[in-house]
Short mmCIF file of C-alpha atoms in Angstrom, two decimals:
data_model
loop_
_atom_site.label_atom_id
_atom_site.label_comp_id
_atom_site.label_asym_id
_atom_site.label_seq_id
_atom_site.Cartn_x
_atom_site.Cartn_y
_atom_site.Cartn_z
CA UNK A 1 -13.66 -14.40 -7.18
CA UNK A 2 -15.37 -17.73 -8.65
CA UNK A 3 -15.02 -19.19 -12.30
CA UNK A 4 -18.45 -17.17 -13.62
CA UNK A 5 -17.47 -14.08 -12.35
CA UNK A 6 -13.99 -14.65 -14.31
CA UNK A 7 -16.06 -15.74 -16.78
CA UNK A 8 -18.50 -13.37 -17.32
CA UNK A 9 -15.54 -10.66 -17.69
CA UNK A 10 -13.75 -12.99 -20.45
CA UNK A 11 -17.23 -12.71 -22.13
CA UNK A 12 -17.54 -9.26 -22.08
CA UNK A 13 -13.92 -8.73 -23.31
CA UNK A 14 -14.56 -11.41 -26.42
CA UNK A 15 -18.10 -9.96 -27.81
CA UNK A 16 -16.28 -6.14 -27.59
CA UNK A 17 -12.79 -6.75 -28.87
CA UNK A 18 -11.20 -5.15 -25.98
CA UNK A 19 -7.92 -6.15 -24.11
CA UNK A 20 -7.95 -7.04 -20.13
CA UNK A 21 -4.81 -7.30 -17.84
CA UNK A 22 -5.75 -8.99 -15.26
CA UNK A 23 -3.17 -7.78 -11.46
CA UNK A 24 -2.01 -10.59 -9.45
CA UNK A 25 -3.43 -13.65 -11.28
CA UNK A 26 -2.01 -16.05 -9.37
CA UNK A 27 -4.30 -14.86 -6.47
CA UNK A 28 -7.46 -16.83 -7.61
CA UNK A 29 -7.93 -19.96 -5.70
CA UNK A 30 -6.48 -23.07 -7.53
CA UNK A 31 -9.56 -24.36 -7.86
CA UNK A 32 -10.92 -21.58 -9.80
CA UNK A 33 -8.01 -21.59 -11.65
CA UNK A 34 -8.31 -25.04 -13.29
CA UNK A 35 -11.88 -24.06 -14.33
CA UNK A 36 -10.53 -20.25 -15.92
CA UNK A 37 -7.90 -22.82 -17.69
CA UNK A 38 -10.50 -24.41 -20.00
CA UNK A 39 -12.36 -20.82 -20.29
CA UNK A 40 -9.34 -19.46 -21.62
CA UNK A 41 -8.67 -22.62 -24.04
CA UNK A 42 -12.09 -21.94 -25.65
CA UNK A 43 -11.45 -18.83 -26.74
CA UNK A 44 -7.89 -18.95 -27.68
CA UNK A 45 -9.50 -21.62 -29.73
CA UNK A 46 -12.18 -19.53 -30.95
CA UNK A 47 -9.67 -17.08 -32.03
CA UNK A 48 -7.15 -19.66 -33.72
CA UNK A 49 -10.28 -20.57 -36.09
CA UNK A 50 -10.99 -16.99 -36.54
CA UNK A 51 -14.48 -17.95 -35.74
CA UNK A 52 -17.13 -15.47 -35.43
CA UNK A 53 -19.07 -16.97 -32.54
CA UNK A 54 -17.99 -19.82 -29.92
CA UNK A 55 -19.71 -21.36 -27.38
CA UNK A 56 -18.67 -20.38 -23.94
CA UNK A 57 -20.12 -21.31 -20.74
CA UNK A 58 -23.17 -22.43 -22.09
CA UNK A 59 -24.17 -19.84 -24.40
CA UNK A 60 -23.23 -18.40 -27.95
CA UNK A 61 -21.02 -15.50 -28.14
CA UNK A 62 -19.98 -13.72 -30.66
CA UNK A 63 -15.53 -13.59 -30.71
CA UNK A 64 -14.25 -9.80 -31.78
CA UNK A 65 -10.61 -10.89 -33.02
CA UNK A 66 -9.43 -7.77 -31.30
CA UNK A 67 -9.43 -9.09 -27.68
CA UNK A 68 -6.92 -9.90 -25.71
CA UNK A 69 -6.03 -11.46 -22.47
CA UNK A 70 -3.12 -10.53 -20.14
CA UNK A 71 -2.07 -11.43 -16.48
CA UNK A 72 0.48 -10.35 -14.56
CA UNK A 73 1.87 -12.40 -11.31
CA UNK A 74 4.66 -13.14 -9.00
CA UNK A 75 5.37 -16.91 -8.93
CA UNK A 76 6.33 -18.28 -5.56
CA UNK A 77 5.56 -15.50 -3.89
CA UNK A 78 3.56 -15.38 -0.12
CA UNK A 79 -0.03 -16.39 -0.65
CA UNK A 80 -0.11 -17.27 -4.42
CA UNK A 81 -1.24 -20.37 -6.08
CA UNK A 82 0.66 -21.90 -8.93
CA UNK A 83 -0.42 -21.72 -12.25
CA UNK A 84 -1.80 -24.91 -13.61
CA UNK A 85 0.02 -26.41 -16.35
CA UNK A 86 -2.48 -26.36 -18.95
CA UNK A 87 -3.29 -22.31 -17.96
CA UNK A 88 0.63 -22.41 -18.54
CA UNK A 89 0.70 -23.33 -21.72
CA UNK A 90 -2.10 -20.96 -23.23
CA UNK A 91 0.06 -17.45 -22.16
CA UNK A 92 3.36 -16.61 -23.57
CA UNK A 93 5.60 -16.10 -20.84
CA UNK A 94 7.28 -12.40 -20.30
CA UNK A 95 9.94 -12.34 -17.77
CA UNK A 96 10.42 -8.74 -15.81
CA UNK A 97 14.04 -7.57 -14.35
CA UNK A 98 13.96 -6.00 -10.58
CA UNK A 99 13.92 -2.61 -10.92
CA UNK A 100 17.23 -0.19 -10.46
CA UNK A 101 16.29 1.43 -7.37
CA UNK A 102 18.96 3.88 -7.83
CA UNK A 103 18.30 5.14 -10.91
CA UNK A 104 14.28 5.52 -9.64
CA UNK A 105 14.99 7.68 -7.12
CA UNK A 106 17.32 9.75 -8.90
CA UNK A 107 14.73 10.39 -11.34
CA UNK A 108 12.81 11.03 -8.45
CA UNK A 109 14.99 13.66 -7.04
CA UNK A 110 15.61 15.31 -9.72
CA UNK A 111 11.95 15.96 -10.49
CA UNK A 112 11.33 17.16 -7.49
CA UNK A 113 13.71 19.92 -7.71
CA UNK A 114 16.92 18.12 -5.76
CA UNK A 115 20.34 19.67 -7.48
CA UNK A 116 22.51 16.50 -5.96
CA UNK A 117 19.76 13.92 -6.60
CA UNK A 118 22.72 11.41 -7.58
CA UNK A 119 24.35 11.43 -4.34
CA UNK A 120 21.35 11.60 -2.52
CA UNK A 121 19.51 8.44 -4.06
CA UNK A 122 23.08 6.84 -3.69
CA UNK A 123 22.53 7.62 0.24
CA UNK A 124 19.03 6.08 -0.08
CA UNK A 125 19.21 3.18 -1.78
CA UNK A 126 22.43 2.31 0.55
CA UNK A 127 20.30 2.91 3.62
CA UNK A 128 17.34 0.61 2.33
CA UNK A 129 19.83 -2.17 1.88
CA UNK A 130 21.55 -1.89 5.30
CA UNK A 131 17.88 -1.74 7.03
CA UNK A 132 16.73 -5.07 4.46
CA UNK A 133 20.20 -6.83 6.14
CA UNK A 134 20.50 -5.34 10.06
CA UNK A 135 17.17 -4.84 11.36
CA UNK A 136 14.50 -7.35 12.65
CA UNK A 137 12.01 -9.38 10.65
CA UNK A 138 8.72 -7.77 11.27
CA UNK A 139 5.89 -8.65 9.04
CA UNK A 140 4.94 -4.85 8.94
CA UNK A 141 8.34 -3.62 7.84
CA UNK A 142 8.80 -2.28 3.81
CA UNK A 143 11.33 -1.73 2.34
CA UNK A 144 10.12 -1.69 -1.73
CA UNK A 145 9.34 0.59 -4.42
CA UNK A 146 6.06 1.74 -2.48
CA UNK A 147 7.99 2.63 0.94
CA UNK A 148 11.09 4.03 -1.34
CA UNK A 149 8.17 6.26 -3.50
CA UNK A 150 6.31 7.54 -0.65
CA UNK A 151 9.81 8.91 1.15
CA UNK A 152 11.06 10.48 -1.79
CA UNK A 153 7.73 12.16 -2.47
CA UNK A 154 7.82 13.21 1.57
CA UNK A 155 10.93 14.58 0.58
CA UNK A 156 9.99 16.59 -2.28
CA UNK A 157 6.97 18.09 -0.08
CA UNK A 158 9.13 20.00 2.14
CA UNK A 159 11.71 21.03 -0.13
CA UNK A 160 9.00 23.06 -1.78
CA UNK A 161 7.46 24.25 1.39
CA UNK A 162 10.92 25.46 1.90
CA UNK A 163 13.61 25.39 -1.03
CA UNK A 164 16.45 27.50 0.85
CA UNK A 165 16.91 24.27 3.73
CA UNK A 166 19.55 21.87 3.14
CA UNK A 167 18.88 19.37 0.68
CA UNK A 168 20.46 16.61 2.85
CA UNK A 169 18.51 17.35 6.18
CA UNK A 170 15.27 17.36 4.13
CA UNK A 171 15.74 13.75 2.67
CA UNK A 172 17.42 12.81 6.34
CA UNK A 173 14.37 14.30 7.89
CA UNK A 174 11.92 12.61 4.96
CA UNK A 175 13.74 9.09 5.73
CA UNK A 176 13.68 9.40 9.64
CA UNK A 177 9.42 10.44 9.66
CA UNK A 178 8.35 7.60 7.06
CA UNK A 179 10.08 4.75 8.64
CA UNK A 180 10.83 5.42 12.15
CA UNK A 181 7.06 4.64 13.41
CA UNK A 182 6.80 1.31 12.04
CA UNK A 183 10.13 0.11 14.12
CA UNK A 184 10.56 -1.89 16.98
CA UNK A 185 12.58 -0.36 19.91
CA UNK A 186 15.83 -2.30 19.24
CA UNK A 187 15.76 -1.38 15.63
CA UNK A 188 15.07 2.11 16.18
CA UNK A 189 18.27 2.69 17.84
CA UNK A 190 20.22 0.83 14.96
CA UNK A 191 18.25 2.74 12.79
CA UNK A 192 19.30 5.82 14.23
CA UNK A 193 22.64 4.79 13.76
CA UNK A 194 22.76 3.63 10.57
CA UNK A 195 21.19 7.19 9.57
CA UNK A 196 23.83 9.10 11.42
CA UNK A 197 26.66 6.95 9.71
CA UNK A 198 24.73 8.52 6.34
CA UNK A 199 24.53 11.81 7.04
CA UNK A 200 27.57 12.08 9.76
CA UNK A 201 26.78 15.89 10.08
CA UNK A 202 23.88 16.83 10.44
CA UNK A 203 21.25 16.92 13.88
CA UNK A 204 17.80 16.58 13.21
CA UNK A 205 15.60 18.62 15.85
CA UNK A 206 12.49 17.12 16.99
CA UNK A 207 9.53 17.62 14.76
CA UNK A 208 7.28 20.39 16.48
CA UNK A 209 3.61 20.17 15.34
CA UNK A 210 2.40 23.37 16.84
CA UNK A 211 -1.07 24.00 17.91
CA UNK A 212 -1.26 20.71 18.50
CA UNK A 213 0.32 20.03 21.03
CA UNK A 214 -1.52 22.42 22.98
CA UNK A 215 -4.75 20.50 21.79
CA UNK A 216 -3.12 17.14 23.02
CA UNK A 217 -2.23 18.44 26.23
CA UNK A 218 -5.64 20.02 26.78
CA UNK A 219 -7.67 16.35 25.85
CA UNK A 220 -5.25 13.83 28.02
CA UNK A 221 -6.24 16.49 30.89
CA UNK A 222 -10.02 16.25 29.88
CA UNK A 223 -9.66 12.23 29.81
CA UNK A 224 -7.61 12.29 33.02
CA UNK A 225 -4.43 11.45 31.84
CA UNK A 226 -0.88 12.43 31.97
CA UNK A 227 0.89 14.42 29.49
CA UNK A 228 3.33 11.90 29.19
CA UNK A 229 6.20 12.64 26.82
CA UNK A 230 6.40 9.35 25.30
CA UNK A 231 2.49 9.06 24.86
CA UNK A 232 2.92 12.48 23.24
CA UNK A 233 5.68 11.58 21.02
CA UNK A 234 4.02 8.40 19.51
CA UNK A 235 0.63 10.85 18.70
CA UNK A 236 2.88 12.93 16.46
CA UNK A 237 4.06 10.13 15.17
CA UNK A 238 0.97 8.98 13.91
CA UNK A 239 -0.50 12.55 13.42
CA UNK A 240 2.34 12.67 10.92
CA UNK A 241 1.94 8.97 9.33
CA UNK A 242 -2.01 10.01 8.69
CA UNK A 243 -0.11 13.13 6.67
CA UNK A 244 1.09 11.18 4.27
CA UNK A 245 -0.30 7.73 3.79
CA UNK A 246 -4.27 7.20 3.51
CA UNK A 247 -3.97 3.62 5.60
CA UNK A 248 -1.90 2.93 9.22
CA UNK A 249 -1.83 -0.07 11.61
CA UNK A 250 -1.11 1.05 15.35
CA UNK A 251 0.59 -2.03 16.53
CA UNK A 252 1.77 -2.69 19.69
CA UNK A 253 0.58 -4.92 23.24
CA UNK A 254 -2.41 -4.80 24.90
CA UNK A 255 -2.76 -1.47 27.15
CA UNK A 256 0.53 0.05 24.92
CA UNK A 257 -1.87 3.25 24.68
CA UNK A 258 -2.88 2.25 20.74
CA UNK A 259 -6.50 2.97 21.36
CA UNK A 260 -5.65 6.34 23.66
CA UNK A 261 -3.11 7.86 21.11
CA UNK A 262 -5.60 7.71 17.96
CA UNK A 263 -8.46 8.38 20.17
CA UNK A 264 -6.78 11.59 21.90
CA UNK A 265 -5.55 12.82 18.22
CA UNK A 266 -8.97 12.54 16.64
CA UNK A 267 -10.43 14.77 19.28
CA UNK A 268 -7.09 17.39 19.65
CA UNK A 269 -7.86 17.89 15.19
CA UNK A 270 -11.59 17.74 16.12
CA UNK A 271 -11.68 20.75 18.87
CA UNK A 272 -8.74 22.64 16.57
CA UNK A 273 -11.09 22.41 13.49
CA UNK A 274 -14.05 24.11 16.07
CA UNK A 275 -11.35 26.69 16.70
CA UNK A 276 -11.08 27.52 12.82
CA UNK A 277 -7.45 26.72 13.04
CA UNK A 278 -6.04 26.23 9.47
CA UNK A 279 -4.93 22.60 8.04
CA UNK A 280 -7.53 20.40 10.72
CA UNK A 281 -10.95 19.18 10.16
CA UNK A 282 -13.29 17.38 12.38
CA UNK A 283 -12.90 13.93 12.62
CA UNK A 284 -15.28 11.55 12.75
CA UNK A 285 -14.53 7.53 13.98
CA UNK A 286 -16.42 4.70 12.55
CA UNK A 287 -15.56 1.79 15.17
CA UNK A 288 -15.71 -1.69 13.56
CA UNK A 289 -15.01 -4.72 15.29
CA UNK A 290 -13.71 -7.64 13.01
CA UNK A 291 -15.21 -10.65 14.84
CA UNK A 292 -18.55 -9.91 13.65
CA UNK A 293 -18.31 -9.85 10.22
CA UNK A 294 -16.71 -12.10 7.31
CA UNK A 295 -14.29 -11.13 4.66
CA UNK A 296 -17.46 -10.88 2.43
CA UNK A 297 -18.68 -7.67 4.28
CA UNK A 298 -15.65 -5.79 4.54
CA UNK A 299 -13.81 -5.88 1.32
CA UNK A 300 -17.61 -6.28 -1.15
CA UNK A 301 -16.52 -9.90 -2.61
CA UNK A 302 -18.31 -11.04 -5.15
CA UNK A 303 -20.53 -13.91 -4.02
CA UNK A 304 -23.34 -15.75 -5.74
CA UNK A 305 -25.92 -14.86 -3.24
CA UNK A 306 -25.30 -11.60 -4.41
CA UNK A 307 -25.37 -12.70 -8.35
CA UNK A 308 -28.55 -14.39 -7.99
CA UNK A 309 -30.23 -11.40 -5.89
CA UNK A 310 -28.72 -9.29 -8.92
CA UNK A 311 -30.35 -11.78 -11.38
CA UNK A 312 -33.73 -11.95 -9.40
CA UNK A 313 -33.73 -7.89 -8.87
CA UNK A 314 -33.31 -7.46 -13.32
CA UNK A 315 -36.08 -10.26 -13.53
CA UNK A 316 -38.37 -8.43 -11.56
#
């Protein structure tokens, strides 16, 4: 995002009195940053004179007292630029605490229908702290509020599919399917053990996921493959990962089976959904290879070759 683009939402937000928060501030490129510094000053100016129009980048626009600016940000954090000084000075600081994970989850819990919620966020919270301190440094690991929200509401899931099932083994279970994909081999043993030392009494079977397995088996014979139980195991995996989260990274070494084990799924959910088998639709795979296209294509920046064709398109 460039300084008119920033711009041209401060305008908007000054001529209709409104209030904008703007996520992750610190984002913007420092050099944009200095120039939304002196965009800012002019209309904190504007409304210290309670004037009813200002001059701002170039043209006269009326200032609605009512607006406000807000930005939120997490200083020193990867991949943010520091606030300028003189951007510093114009926002009055408001410092948040780290959230009691504990008490979230219970909360949690406890909405969901859990009687022992307590305990059990005590359990879950303790595990989350032993994984942030024993396991490996992966760039794909997570253990925040996200991660810690999506488990819980996992949990909740099949406690209402069936209430009358322990309510340890369902978080146990909920904990083991959410995070045991994204780990590396060595860490999946310690986490294994650090989830037995949790819940010292209870044996989690195997997830089964039913028809499909029968699906699987019948596309790795189509493709020529073997129905290896590995191969087989990391497919449910991700069959269950897709489940519950609407984006996943397969990550692993060249010829690790990534492309086979999302390739053989889509067409095991595609032949079931032919079948008229409940819960599967057809899928359909839009292959996209990164090389070939910028940043600009994928995520719909806003460039100025695109403002000027805008501008060009309302002129006629």
């Amino acid at each position: 995002m460039d300084f008119k683009s920033v711009g041209r939402i401060f305008s908007g937000l000054c001529q209709a009195g409104a209030w904008g928060c703007f996520d992750e501030f610190n984002r913007i490129k420092i050099e944009v940053i200095s120039v939304v510094a002196m965009q800012v000053l002019s209309i904190v100016d504007a409304l210290s004179r309670d004037a009813e129009t200002f001059d701002f980048m170039g043209s006269t626009i009326r200032c609605d007292g009512n607006c406000g600016l807000f930005i939120t940000m997490n200083p020193g954090y990867a991949g943010r630029t520091e606030l300028p000084d003189n951007l510093k000075a114009l926002m009055r600081p408001v410092a948040m605490m780290v959230p009691d994970l504990a008490m979230i989850a219970e909360v949690m819990l406890s909405a969901e229908g859990f009687t022992d919620a307590r305990n059990l966020s005590k359990k879950t919270i303790t595990l989350y702290s032993l994984m942030q301190q024993q396991l490996s440094k992966q760039d794909h690991y997570d253990y925040g509020l996200r991660n810690l929200k999506a488990v819980l509401n996992m949990a909740g899931s099949i406690k209402r599919a069936d209430p009358s099932t322990n309510e340890e083994a369902i978080l146990m279970r909920a904990l083991r399917d959410m995070n045991l994909p994204k780990f590396i081999k060595d860490d999946e043993r310690l986490f294994r053990l650090l989830l037995g030392d949790l819940f010292p009494s209870l044996e989690l079977p195997v997830t089964e996921i039913g028809n499909l397995n029968a699906a699987l088996e019948s596309e790795l014979k189509s493709a020529g493959l073997q129905m290896h139980p590995f191969l087989v195991f990391k497919i449910g995996q991700l069959y269950d990962s897709k489940l519950t989260r609407h984006c996943n990274m397969l990550v692993g070494a060249t010829l690790s089976g990534k492309s086979t084990a999302w390739k053989t799924l889509a067409k095991a959910k595609t032949a079931l959904a032919k079948e008229n088998v409940t819960g599967y639709l057809p899928v359909t795979s839009f292959v996209i290879n990164p090389l070939l296209s910028g940043l600009m294509e994928y995520y719909l920046l806003y460039s100025s070759r695109a403002r000027s064709q805008i501008k060009m398109t309302r002129n006629g």
